[in-house]
Amino acid sequence: SLKIWNCDGLNKIGDLPALKSLTVCRCERLTTLANMPALELCDVSLCPRLEQVSDDHMPTLMRLKLWGLDILKLHPTHLPSLEELVVLYLPNWESTFTSMPCLRETLFYKCPMMQTEGWIYALSELAGHEGQATQLQRLSVWNCPSAKLGWKLLEQLPNLIELGLDSESAVLLPYSLPSRISTFLPSLETLQLRDNTNVDEKVKWGRVPQWLWGPSQLEYL
């Protein structure tokens, strides 16, 4: 386990092939995290110059938290063991998803460049070629205007039990889907919807969508 705090002179963390847990916070000059193939937990925050988080393959990583990284655009895309992903305040992160078959919980907050097209493709490939559904159970997307998360992605998440969205991050139209929601989200128990307003104080959700009343299994709305 390695924890690094407030090391302003540190610009690179080199290869650590046996390291299992890494926490890095407030390292102003840090630009690169090198190869760490045994890493299981990675928590990196408030490193404004960080450009790269390890290499493209982290086979044992189970928890990844990234927040307050101003110029980071991409994270490793092949994460076969990842179970929890938290991404907060990443203004340039482009979210290139490819393989995260074990992902169970994820939170995205204030990631304006985040998109979901790649994730949809990855989930479709998982179902089509491997015949298995994604394990994702909890998904929250807040203040991510490029995400445009919609039914096409949600249909790939049959094990989802908790969903949180705001009107800036989601495109949940048309309204004619309520009769099908319980079919492709059979496990959903908790649904949180937030309404963002623009500078003109106009409500973006508009009237309460009729599909809200479709999932009869909801315990919390």
Short mmCIF file of C-alpha atoms in Angstrom, two decimals:
data_model
loop_
_atom_site.label_atom_id
_atom_site.label_comp_id
_atom_site.label_asym_id
_atom_site.label_seq_id
_atom_site.Cartn_x
_atom_site.Cartn_y
_atom_site.Cartn_z
CA SER A 1 0.00 0.00 0.00
CA LEU A 2 1.30 3.45 -0.93
CA LYS A 3 -0.18 6.83 0.02
CA ILE A 4 1.24 10.09 -1.31
CA TRP A 5 -0.01 13.50 -0.21
CA ASN A 6 1.14 17.03 -1.02
CA CYS A 7 4.33 16.13 -2.89
CA ASP A 8 4.69 19.15 -5.15
CA GLY A 9 8.05 18.03 -6.57
CA LEU A 10 6.83 14.61 -7.71
CA ASN A 11 6.22 14.38 -11.47
CA LYS A 12 6.06 10.63 -12.03
CA ILE A 13 5.32 7.46 -10.09
CA GLY A 14 7.37 4.69 -11.67
CA ASP A 15 6.73 1.00 -12.21
CA LEU A 16 5.54 -0.76 -9.07
CA PRO A 17 4.72 -4.28 -10.23
CA ALA A 18 3.65 -5.66 -6.83
CA LEU A 19 1.73 -2.65 -5.45
CA LYS A 20 -1.91 -3.38 -4.59
CA SER A 21 -3.22 -0.07 -3.23
CA LEU A 22 -2.37 3.48 -4.30
CA THR A 23 -3.72 6.79 -3.00
CA VAL A 24 -2.39 10.04 -4.44
CA CYS A 25 -3.65 13.49 -3.47
CA ARG A 26 -2.54 17.07 -4.14
CA CYS A 27 0.61 16.42 -6.12
CA GLU A 28 0.70 19.54 -8.26
CA ARG A 29 3.39 18.44 -10.74
CA LEU A 30 2.49 14.79 -11.12
CA THR A 31 1.93 13.92 -14.79
CA THR A 32 2.15 10.13 -15.05
CA LEU A 33 1.38 6.95 -13.16
CA ALA A 34 3.41 4.13 -14.69
CA ASN A 35 2.70 0.40 -14.96
CA MET A 36 1.12 -1.21 -11.88
CA PRO A 37 -0.30 -4.56 -13.01
CA ALA A 38 -1.10 -5.85 -9.50
CA LEU A 39 -3.02 -2.76 -8.39
CA GLU A 40 -6.42 -3.46 -6.83
CA LEU A 41 -7.32 0.01 -5.54
CA CYS A 42 -6.42 3.34 -7.13
CA ASP A 43 -7.55 6.71 -5.72
CA VAL A 44 -6.13 9.80 -7.42
CA SER A 45 -7.33 13.31 -6.65
CA LEU A 46 -6.42 16.97 -7.08
CA CYS A 47 -3.44 16.44 -9.36
CA PRO A 48 -4.10 19.11 -12.01
CA ARG A 49 -1.27 18.10 -14.38
CA LEU A 50 -1.91 14.37 -14.45
CA GLU A 51 -2.12 13.17 -18.05
CA GLN A 52 -2.07 9.39 -17.71
CA VAL A 53 -3.33 6.83 -15.20
CA SER A 54 -1.15 3.76 -15.66
CA ASP A 55 -1.23 1.81 -18.92
CA ASP A 56 -4.12 0.37 -20.87
CA HIS A 57 -4.34 -2.93 -19.01
CA MET A 58 -4.88 -3.22 -15.24
CA PRO A 59 -6.10 -6.80 -14.83
CA THR A 60 -6.60 -6.83 -11.05
CA LEU A 61 -7.94 -3.32 -10.41
CA MET A 62 -11.23 -3.49 -8.49
CA ARG A 63 -11.78 0.12 -7.34
CA LEU A 64 -10.90 3.27 -9.26
CA LYS A 65 -11.60 6.80 -8.06
CA LEU A 66 -10.54 9.85 -10.04
CA TRP A 67 -11.46 13.39 -9.10
CA GLY A 68 -10.22 16.91 -9.60
CA LEU A 69 -7.87 16.02 -12.50
CA ASP A 70 -8.00 19.00 -14.82
CA ILE A 71 -6.33 17.69 -17.98
CA LEU A 72 -6.82 13.92 -17.76
CA LYS A 73 -8.66 12.75 -20.88
CA LEU A 74 -8.54 8.96 -20.72
CA HIS A 75 -8.26 6.21 -18.15
CA PRO A 76 -7.25 2.59 -18.83
CA THR A 77 -9.96 1.02 -20.94
CA HIS A 78 -9.41 -2.69 -20.29
CA LEU A 79 -10.38 -3.25 -16.66
CA PRO A 80 -11.65 -6.84 -16.41
CA SER A 81 -11.85 -6.90 -12.59
CA LEU A 82 -13.17 -3.40 -11.92
CA GLU A 83 -16.18 -3.35 -9.58
CA GLU A 84 -16.41 0.30 -8.55
CA LEU A 85 -15.74 3.42 -10.62
CA VAL A 86 -16.06 6.98 -9.29
CA VAL A 87 -15.25 9.92 -11.55
CA LEU A 88 -15.72 13.47 -10.23
CA TYR A 89 -14.78 16.90 -11.57
CA LEU A 90 -12.88 15.81 -14.67
CA PRO A 91 -13.46 18.61 -17.19
CA ASN A 92 -11.61 16.95 -20.10
CA TRP A 93 -12.29 13.26 -19.46
CA GLU A 94 -13.67 11.59 -22.58
CA SER A 95 -14.72 8.25 -21.08
CA THR A 96 -13.45 5.70 -23.58
CA PHE A 97 -15.07 2.53 -22.25
CA THR A 98 -14.24 -0.87 -23.69
CA SER A 99 -14.15 -3.73 -21.19
CA MET A 100 -15.42 -3.60 -17.61
CA PRO A 101 -17.54 -6.78 -17.28
CA CYS A 102 -17.45 -6.89 -13.46
CA LEU A 103 -18.49 -3.28 -12.85
CA ARG A 104 -21.16 -3.08 -10.15
CA GLU A 105 -21.23 0.54 -9.03
CA THR A 106 -20.36 3.78 -10.79
CA LEU A 107 -20.77 7.50 -10.16
CA PHE A 108 -20.07 10.32 -12.61
CA TYR A 109 -20.28 13.95 -11.50
CA LYS A 110 -19.39 17.12 -13.39
CA CYS A 111 -17.63 15.46 -16.31
CA PRO A 112 -18.78 17.69 -19.20
CA MET A 113 -16.96 15.72 -21.93
CA MET A 114 -18.19 12.30 -20.84
CA GLN A 115 -20.02 10.32 -23.52
CA THR A 116 -21.77 6.96 -23.37
CA GLU A 117 -21.57 5.68 -26.95
CA GLY A 118 -18.50 3.53 -26.30
CA TRP A 119 -20.03 2.06 -23.19
CA ILE A 120 -23.19 1.09 -25.07
CA TYR A 121 -21.07 -0.67 -27.68
CA ALA A 122 -19.02 -2.50 -25.03
CA LEU A 123 -22.15 -3.71 -23.25
CA SER A 124 -23.71 -4.84 -26.51
CA GLU A 125 -20.58 -6.78 -27.38
CA LEU A 126 -20.59 -8.42 -23.95
CA ALA A 127 -24.16 -9.59 -24.36
CA GLY A 128 -23.79 -10.57 -27.99
CA HIS A 129 -20.54 -12.50 -27.94
CA GLU A 130 -20.22 -13.70 -24.37
CA GLY A 131 -23.90 -14.18 -23.64
CA GLN A 132 -23.77 -12.46 -20.26
CA ALA A 133 -25.43 -9.37 -18.86
CA THR A 134 -23.50 -6.56 -17.25
CA GLN A 135 -23.30 -6.77 -13.46
CA LEU A 136 -23.85 -3.03 -12.96
CA GLN A 137 -26.22 -2.46 -10.05
CA ARG A 138 -25.79 1.24 -9.21
CA LEU A 139 -25.41 4.06 -11.71
CA SER A 140 -25.48 7.80 -11.05
CA VAL A 141 -24.78 10.48 -13.65
CA TRP A 142 -24.97 14.11 -12.56
CA ASN A 143 -24.05 17.29 -14.44
CA CYS A 144 -22.55 15.53 -17.46
CA PRO A 145 -24.16 17.34 -20.41
CA SER A 146 -22.43 15.29 -23.14
CA ALA A 147 -23.48 11.95 -21.64
CA LYS A 148 -26.98 12.02 -23.15
CA LEU A 149 -27.75 8.80 -21.34
CA GLY A 150 -30.88 7.22 -22.73
CA TRP A 151 -32.91 4.06 -23.06
CA LYS A 152 -30.41 2.46 -25.44
CA LEU A 153 -27.90 2.20 -22.60
CA LEU A 154 -30.40 1.40 -19.86
CA GLU A 155 -31.70 -1.55 -21.86
CA GLN A 156 -28.26 -3.13 -21.43
CA LEU A 157 -28.46 -2.97 -17.61
CA PRO A 158 -30.94 -5.65 -16.45
CA ASN A 159 -29.33 -5.96 -13.00
CA LEU A 160 -29.58 -2.25 -12.19
CA ILE A 161 -31.15 -1.67 -8.77
CA GLU A 162 -30.34 2.03 -8.29
CA LEU A 163 -30.36 4.79 -10.91
CA GLY A 164 -29.69 8.50 -10.47
CA LEU A 165 -29.93 11.01 -13.33
CA ASP A 166 -30.45 14.69 -13.93
CA SER A 167 -32.04 16.42 -16.88
CA GLU A 168 -28.67 17.69 -18.10
CA SER A 169 -27.18 14.20 -18.43
CA ALA A 170 -30.13 12.16 -19.68
CA VAL A 171 -32.29 11.94 -22.78
CA LEU A 172 -35.16 9.73 -21.65
CA LEU A 173 -37.61 10.21 -24.46
CA PRO A 174 -40.09 9.32 -25.83
CA TYR A 175 -42.72 9.06 -23.11
CA SER A 176 -44.24 5.94 -24.66
CA LEU A 177 -41.95 3.48 -22.87
CA PRO A 178 -43.54 3.00 -19.42
CA SER A 179 -45.09 -0.36 -20.24
CA ARG A 180 -41.65 -1.76 -21.14
CA ILE A 181 -39.51 -0.32 -18.34
CA SER A 182 -40.25 -3.12 -15.90
CA THR A 183 -39.26 -5.56 -18.63
CA PHE A 184 -35.74 -4.30 -19.28
CA LEU A 185 -35.12 -2.88 -15.79
CA PRO A 186 -36.67 -5.69 -13.75
CA SER A 187 -34.41 -5.20 -10.72
CA LEU A 188 -34.74 -1.41 -10.37
CA GLU A 189 -35.65 -0.44 -6.81
CA THR A 190 -34.42 3.15 -6.46
CA LEU A 191 -34.83 5.95 -8.99
CA GLN A 192 -33.59 9.50 -8.39
CA LEU A 193 -34.25 12.25 -10.93
CA ARG A 194 -33.02 15.81 -10.53
CA ASP A 195 -34.22 18.76 -12.54
CA ASN A 196 -31.59 21.23 -13.67
CA THR A 197 -32.51 24.73 -14.73
CA ASN A 198 -30.82 26.90 -17.32
CA VAL A 199 -30.04 30.60 -17.11
CA ASP A 200 -33.61 31.45 -18.09
CA GLU A 201 -34.97 29.39 -15.20
CA LYS A 202 -36.76 27.03 -17.58
CA VAL A 203 -37.25 23.51 -16.32
CA LYS A 204 -35.61 21.06 -18.70
CA TRP A 205 -37.56 17.96 -17.70
CA GLY A 206 -40.80 19.82 -18.30
CA ARG A 207 -43.82 18.02 -16.95
CA VAL A 208 -43.28 14.81 -15.02
CA PRO A 209 -42.67 12.10 -17.65
CA GLN A 210 -45.41 9.50 -17.75
CA TRP A 211 -42.88 6.66 -17.81
CA LEU A 212 -42.05 7.41 -14.17
CA TRP A 213 -45.13 5.48 -13.16
CA GLY A 214 -44.19 2.41 -15.18
CA PRO A 215 -41.74 0.53 -12.91
CA SER A 216 -44.12 -1.00 -10.38
CA GLN A 217 -41.27 -2.62 -8.43
CA LEU A 218 -39.80 0.74 -7.30
CA GLU A 219 -39.29 1.09 -3.56
CA TYR A 220 -37.85 4.61 -3.63
CA LEU A 221 -38.66 7.42 -6.07
#
